[in-house]
Short mmCIF file of C-alpha atoms and ligand atoms in Angstrom, two decimals:
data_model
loop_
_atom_site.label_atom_id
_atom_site.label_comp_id
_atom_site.label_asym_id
_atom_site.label_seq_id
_atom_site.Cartn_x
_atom_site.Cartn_y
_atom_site.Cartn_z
CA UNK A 1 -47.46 -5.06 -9.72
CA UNK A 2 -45.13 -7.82 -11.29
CA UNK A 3 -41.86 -7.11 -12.90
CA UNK A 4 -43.01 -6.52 -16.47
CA UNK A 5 -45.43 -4.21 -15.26
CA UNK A 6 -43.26 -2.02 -13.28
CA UNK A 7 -41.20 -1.69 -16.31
CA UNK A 8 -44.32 -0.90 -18.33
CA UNK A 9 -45.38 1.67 -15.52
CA UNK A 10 -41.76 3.37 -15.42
CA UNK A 11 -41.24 3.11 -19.42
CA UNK A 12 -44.56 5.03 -19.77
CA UNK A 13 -43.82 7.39 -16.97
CA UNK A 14 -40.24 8.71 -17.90
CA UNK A 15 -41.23 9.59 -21.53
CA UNK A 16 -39.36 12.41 -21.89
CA UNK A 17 -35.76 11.19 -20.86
CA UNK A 18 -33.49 10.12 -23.41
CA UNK A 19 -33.30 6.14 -22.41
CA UNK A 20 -36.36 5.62 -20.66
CA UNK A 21 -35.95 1.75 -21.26
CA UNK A 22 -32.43 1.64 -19.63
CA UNK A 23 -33.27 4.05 -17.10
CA UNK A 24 -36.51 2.22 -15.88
CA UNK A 25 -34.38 -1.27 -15.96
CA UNK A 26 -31.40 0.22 -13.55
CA UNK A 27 -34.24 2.08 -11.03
CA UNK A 28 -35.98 -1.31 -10.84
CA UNK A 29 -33.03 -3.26 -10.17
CA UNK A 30 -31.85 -0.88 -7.34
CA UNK A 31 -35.06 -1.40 -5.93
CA UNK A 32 -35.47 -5.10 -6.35
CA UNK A 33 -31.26 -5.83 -5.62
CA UNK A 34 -30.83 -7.92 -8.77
CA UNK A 35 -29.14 -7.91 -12.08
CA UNK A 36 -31.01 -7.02 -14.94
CA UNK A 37 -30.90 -10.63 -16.21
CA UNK A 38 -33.38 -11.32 -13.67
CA UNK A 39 -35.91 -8.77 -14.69
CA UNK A 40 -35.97 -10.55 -18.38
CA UNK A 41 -36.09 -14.25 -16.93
CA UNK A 42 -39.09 -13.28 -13.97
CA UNK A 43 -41.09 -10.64 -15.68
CA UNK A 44 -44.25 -12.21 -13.47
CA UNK A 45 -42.47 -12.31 -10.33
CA UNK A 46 -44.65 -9.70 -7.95
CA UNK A 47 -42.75 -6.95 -6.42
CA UNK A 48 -43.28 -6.33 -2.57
CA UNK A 49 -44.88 -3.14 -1.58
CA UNK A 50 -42.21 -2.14 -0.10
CA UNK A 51 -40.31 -2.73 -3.80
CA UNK A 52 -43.25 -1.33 -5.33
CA UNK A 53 -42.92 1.75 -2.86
CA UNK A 54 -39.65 2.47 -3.48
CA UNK A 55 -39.58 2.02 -7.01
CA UNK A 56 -42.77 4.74 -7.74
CA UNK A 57 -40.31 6.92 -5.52
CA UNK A 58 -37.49 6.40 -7.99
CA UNK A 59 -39.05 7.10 -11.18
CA UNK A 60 -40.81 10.08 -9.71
CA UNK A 61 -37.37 11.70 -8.67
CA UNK A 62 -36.15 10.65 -12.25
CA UNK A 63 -39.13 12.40 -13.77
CA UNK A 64 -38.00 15.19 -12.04
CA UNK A 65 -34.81 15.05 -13.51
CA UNK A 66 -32.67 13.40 -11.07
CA UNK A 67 -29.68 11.74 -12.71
CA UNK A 68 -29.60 7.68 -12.61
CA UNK A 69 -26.39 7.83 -11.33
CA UNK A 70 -27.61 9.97 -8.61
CA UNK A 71 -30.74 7.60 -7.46
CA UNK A 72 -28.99 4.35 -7.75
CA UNK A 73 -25.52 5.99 -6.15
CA UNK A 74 -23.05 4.30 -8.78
CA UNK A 75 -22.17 4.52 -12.64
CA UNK A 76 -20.16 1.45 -14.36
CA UNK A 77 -17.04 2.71 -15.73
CA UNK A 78 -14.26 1.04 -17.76
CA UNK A 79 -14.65 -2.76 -15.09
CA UNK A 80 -15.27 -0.82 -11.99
CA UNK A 81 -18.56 -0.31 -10.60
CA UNK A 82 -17.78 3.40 -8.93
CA UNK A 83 -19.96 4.88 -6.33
CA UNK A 84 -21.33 8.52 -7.05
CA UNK A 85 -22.46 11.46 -5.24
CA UNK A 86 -23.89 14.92 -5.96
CA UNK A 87 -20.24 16.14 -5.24
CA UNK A 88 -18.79 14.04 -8.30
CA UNK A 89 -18.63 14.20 -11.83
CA UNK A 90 -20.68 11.54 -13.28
CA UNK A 91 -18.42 9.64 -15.31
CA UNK A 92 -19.19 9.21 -18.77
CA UNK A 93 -18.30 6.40 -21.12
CA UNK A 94 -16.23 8.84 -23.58
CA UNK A 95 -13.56 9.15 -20.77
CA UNK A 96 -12.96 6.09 -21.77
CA UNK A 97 -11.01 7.02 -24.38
CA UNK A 98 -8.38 8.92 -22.27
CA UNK A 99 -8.18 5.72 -20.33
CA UNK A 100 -7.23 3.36 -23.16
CA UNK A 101 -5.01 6.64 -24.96
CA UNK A 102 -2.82 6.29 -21.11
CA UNK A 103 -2.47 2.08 -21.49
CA UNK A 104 -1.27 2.54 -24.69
CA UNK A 105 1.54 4.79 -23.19
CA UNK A 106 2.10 2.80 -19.75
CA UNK A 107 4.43 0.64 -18.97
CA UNK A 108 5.56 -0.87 -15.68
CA UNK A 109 6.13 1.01 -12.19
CA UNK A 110 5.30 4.04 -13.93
CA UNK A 111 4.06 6.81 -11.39
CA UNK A 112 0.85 8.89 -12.95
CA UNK A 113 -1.51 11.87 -11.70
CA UNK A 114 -5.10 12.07 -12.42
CA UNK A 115 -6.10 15.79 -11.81
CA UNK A 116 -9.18 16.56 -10.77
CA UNK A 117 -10.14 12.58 -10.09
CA UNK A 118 -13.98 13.33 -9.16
CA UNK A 119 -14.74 9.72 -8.27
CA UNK A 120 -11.84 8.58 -9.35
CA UNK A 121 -12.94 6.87 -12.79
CA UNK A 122 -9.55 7.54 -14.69
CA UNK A 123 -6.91 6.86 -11.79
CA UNK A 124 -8.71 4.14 -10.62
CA UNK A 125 -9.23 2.33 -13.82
CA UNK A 126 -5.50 2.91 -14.44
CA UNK A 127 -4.43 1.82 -11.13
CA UNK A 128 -5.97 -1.52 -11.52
CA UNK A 129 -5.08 -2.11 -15.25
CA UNK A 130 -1.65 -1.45 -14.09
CA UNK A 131 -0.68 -3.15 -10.48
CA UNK A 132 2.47 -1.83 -10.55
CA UNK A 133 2.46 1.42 -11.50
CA UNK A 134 1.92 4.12 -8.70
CA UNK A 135 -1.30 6.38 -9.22
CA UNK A 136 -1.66 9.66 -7.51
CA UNK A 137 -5.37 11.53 -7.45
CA UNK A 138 -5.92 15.12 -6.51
CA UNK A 139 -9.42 16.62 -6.42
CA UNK A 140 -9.70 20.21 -4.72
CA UNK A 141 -12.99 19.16 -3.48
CA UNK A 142 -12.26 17.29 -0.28
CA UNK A 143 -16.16 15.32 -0.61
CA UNK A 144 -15.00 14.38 -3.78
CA UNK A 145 -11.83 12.78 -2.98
CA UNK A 146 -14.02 11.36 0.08
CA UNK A 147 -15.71 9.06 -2.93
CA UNK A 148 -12.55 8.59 -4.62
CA UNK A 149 -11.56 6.63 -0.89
CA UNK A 150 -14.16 4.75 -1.09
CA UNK A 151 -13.32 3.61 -4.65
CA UNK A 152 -10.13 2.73 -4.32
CA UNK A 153 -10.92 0.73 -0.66
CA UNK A 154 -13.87 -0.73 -2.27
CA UNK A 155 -11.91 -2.13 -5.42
CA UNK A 156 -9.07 -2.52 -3.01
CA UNK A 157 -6.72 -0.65 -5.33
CA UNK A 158 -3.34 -0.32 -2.92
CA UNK A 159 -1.20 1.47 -5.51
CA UNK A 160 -3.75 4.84 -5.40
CA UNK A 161 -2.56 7.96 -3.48
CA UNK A 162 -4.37 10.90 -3.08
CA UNK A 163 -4.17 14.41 -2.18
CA UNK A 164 -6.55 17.80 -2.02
CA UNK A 165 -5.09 20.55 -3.75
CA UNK A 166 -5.55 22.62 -7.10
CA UNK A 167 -4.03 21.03 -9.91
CA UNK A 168 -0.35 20.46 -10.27
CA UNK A 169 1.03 22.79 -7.20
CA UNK A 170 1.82 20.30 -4.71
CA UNK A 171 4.19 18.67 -7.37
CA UNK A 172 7.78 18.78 -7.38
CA UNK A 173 10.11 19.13 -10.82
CA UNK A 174 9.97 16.69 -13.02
CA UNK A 175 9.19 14.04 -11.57
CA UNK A 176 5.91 12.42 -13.52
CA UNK A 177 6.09 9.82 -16.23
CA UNK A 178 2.12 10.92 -17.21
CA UNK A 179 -0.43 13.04 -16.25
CA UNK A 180 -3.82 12.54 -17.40
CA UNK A 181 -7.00 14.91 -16.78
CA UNK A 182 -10.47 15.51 -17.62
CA UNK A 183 -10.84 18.86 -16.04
CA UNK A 184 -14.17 21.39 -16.47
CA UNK A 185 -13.63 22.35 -19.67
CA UNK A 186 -17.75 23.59 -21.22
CA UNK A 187 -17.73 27.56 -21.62
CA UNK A 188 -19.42 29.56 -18.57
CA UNK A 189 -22.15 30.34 -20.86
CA UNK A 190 -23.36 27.14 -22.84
CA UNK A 191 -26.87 25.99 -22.32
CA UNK A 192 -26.12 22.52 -22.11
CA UNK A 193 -25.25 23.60 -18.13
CA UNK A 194 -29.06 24.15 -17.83
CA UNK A 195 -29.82 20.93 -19.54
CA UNK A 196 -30.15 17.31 -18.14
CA UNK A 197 -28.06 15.72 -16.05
CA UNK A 198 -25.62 18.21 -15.97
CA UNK A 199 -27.67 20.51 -13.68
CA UNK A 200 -27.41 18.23 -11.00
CA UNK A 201 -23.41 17.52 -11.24
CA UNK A 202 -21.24 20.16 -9.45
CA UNK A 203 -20.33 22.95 -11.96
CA UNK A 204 -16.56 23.21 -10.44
CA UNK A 205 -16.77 20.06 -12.46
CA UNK A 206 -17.79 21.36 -15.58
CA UNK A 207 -17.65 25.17 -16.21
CA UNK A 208 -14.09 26.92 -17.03
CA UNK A 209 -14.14 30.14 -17.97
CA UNK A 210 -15.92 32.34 -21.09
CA UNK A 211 -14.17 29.75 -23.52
CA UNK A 212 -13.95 26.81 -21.05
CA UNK A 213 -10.08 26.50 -21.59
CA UNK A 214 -8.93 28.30 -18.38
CA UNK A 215 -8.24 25.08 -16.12
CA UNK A 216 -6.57 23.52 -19.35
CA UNK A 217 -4.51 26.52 -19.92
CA UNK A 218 -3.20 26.16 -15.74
CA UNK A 219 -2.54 22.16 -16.58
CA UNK A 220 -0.30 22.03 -19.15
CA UNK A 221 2.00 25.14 -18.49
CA UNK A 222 2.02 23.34 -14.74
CA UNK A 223 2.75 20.10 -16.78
CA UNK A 224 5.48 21.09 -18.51
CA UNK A 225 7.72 21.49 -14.89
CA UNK A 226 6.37 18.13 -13.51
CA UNK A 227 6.98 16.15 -16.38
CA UNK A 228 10.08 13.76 -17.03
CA UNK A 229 11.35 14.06 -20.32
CA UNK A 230 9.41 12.13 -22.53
CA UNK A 231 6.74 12.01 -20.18
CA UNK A 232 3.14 12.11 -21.54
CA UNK A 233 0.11 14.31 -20.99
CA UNK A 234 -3.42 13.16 -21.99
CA UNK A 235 -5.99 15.89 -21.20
CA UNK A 236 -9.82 15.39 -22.43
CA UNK A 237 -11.45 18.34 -24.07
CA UNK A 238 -14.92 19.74 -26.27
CA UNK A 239 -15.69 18.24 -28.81
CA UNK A 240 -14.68 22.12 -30.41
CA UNK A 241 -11.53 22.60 -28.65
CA UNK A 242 -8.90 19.97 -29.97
CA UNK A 243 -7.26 23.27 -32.17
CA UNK A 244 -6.69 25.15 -29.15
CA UNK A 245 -5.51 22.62 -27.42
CA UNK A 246 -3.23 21.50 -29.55
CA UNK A 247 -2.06 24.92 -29.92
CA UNK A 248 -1.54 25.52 -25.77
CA UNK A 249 0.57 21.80 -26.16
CA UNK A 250 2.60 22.99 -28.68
CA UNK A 251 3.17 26.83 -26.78
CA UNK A 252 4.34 25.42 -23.95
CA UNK A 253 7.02 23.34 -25.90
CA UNK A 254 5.46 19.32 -26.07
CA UNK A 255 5.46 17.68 -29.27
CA UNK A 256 4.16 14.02 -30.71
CA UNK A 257 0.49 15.91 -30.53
CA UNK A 258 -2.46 14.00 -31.38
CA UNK A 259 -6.13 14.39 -30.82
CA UNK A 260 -8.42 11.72 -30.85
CA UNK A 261 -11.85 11.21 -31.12
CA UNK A 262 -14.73 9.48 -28.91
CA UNK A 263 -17.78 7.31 -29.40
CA UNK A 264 -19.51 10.06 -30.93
CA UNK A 265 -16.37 10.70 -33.98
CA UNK A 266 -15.66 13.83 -31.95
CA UNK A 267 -11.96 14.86 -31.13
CA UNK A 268 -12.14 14.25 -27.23
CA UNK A 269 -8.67 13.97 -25.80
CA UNK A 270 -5.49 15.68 -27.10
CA UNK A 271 -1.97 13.83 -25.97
CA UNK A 272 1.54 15.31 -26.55
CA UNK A 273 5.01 14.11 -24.56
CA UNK A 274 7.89 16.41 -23.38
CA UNK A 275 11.06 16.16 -25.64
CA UNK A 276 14.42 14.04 -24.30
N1 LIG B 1 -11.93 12.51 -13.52
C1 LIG B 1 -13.34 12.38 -13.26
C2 LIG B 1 -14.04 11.78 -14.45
O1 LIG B 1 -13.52 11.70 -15.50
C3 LIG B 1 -13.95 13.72 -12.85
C4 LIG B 1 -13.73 14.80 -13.86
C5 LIG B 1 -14.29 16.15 -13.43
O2 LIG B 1 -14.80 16.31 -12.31
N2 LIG B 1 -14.22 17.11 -14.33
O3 LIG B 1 -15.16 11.34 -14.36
#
């Protein structure tokens, strides 16, 4: 089998995923070590059998549902290449949003939290837009702050701290100049948790309650006595939710609210700052 083959085979194979093309092109280049450049300028070069092996493999698991983030063990996010595991969110290109919302708002030797970091996507991005700004990362999931390490070592990011804990507890007064989360936020009960790749992601990550606001609700009342005056909170949300959000900023006294919306036009992250 040469390379334009195998990406005939896996094309024809993974029908019924939403990018079969894309997907087929990272599983091949995982299995062949290249960039996908190559695959377009050798589409006769043979693969080995051991290539040939270990692609079938791939695009069997992947027909089985298996996330390509899973199979390949990284996602690209903002410039980082981020290893991923079973224990981590998946990050997904509208958290990119919340990331370029925060360097609009950041300016030097700032210090920041990212709650809930997964793999780190958002503090880590940060961290390296911003050299001298301190970043702290909390996960409560100890294997996922084990990936968030790795991150941060791999893209030898020195200005990233992290700690286990649930949200904001371990935080003393007043202290923060942001904090910026995308915690589980989809309703207990929506179907997309039985759909896709979502089924394979950890549903700490995803699920919050019967109206999926109950870790949102925690953040910003927590927020409110961690924040400096003037400091800023950027929390993504459902595409659904940007009202009630809005709503919990204002209760709990922050004003300058905005939502703002993602790739897809929907209202995705919701920002508001503490008064002087
Ligand atoms: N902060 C991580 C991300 O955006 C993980 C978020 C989560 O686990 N809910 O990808």
């Amino acid at each position: 089998m040469n390379i334009a083959g195998a990406l005939n085979y896996g094309q024809t194979a993974l029908t019924e995923s939403e990018s079969p093309e894309i997907d087929c092109q990272f599983l091949l280049c995982h299995s062949l070590e290249c960039a996908t450049s190559y695959l377009h300028t050798w589409p006769e070069k043979e693969l080995t059998n051991e290539q040939q092996q270990q692609f079938e493999q791939l695009i069997a698991q992947r027909k089985k549902g298996q996330p390509v983030a899973h199979l390949i063990g990284q996602r690209g996010f903002w410039s980082l290449d981020l290893k991923v595991t079973a224990d981590t969110l998946i990050p997904r290109p509208d958290t990119e949003l919340l990331v370029s919302l925060a360097l609009e708002k950041l300016t030097s030797q700032m210090t920041i939290v990212d709650l809930g970091t997964g793999t780190g996507a958002i503090a880590l991005s940060l961290a390296s837009e911003e050299p001298s700004c301190m970043v702290f990362a909390s996960d409560a999931s100890s294997a996922a702050l084990a990936v968030a390490k790795d991150n941060a070592s791999h893209h030898q990011l020195n200005n990233v701290r992290f700690w286990q804990g649930s949200w904001l507890c371990a935080i003393s007064d007043h202290c923060l100049d942001m904090i910026v989360s995308n915690p589980p936020y989809i309703e207990a009960n929506d179907e997309h948790l039985s759909q896709g790749d979502v089924r394979f992601e950890p549903i700490a990550a995803l699920a919050s309650g019967a109206d999926g606001l109950d870790d949102i609700r925690e953040i910003i009342v927590q927020a409110k006595d961690c924040l400096k005056p003037e400091g800023w909170l950027l929390i993504e949300h459902g595409y659904h939710q940007a009202k009630q959000v809005q709503e919990l900023f204002f209760s709990a006294g922050f004003v300058t609210i905005s939502s703002h919306k993602d790739y897809g036009d929907n209202d995705r992250v919701t920002i508001g700052q503490l008064p002087l």
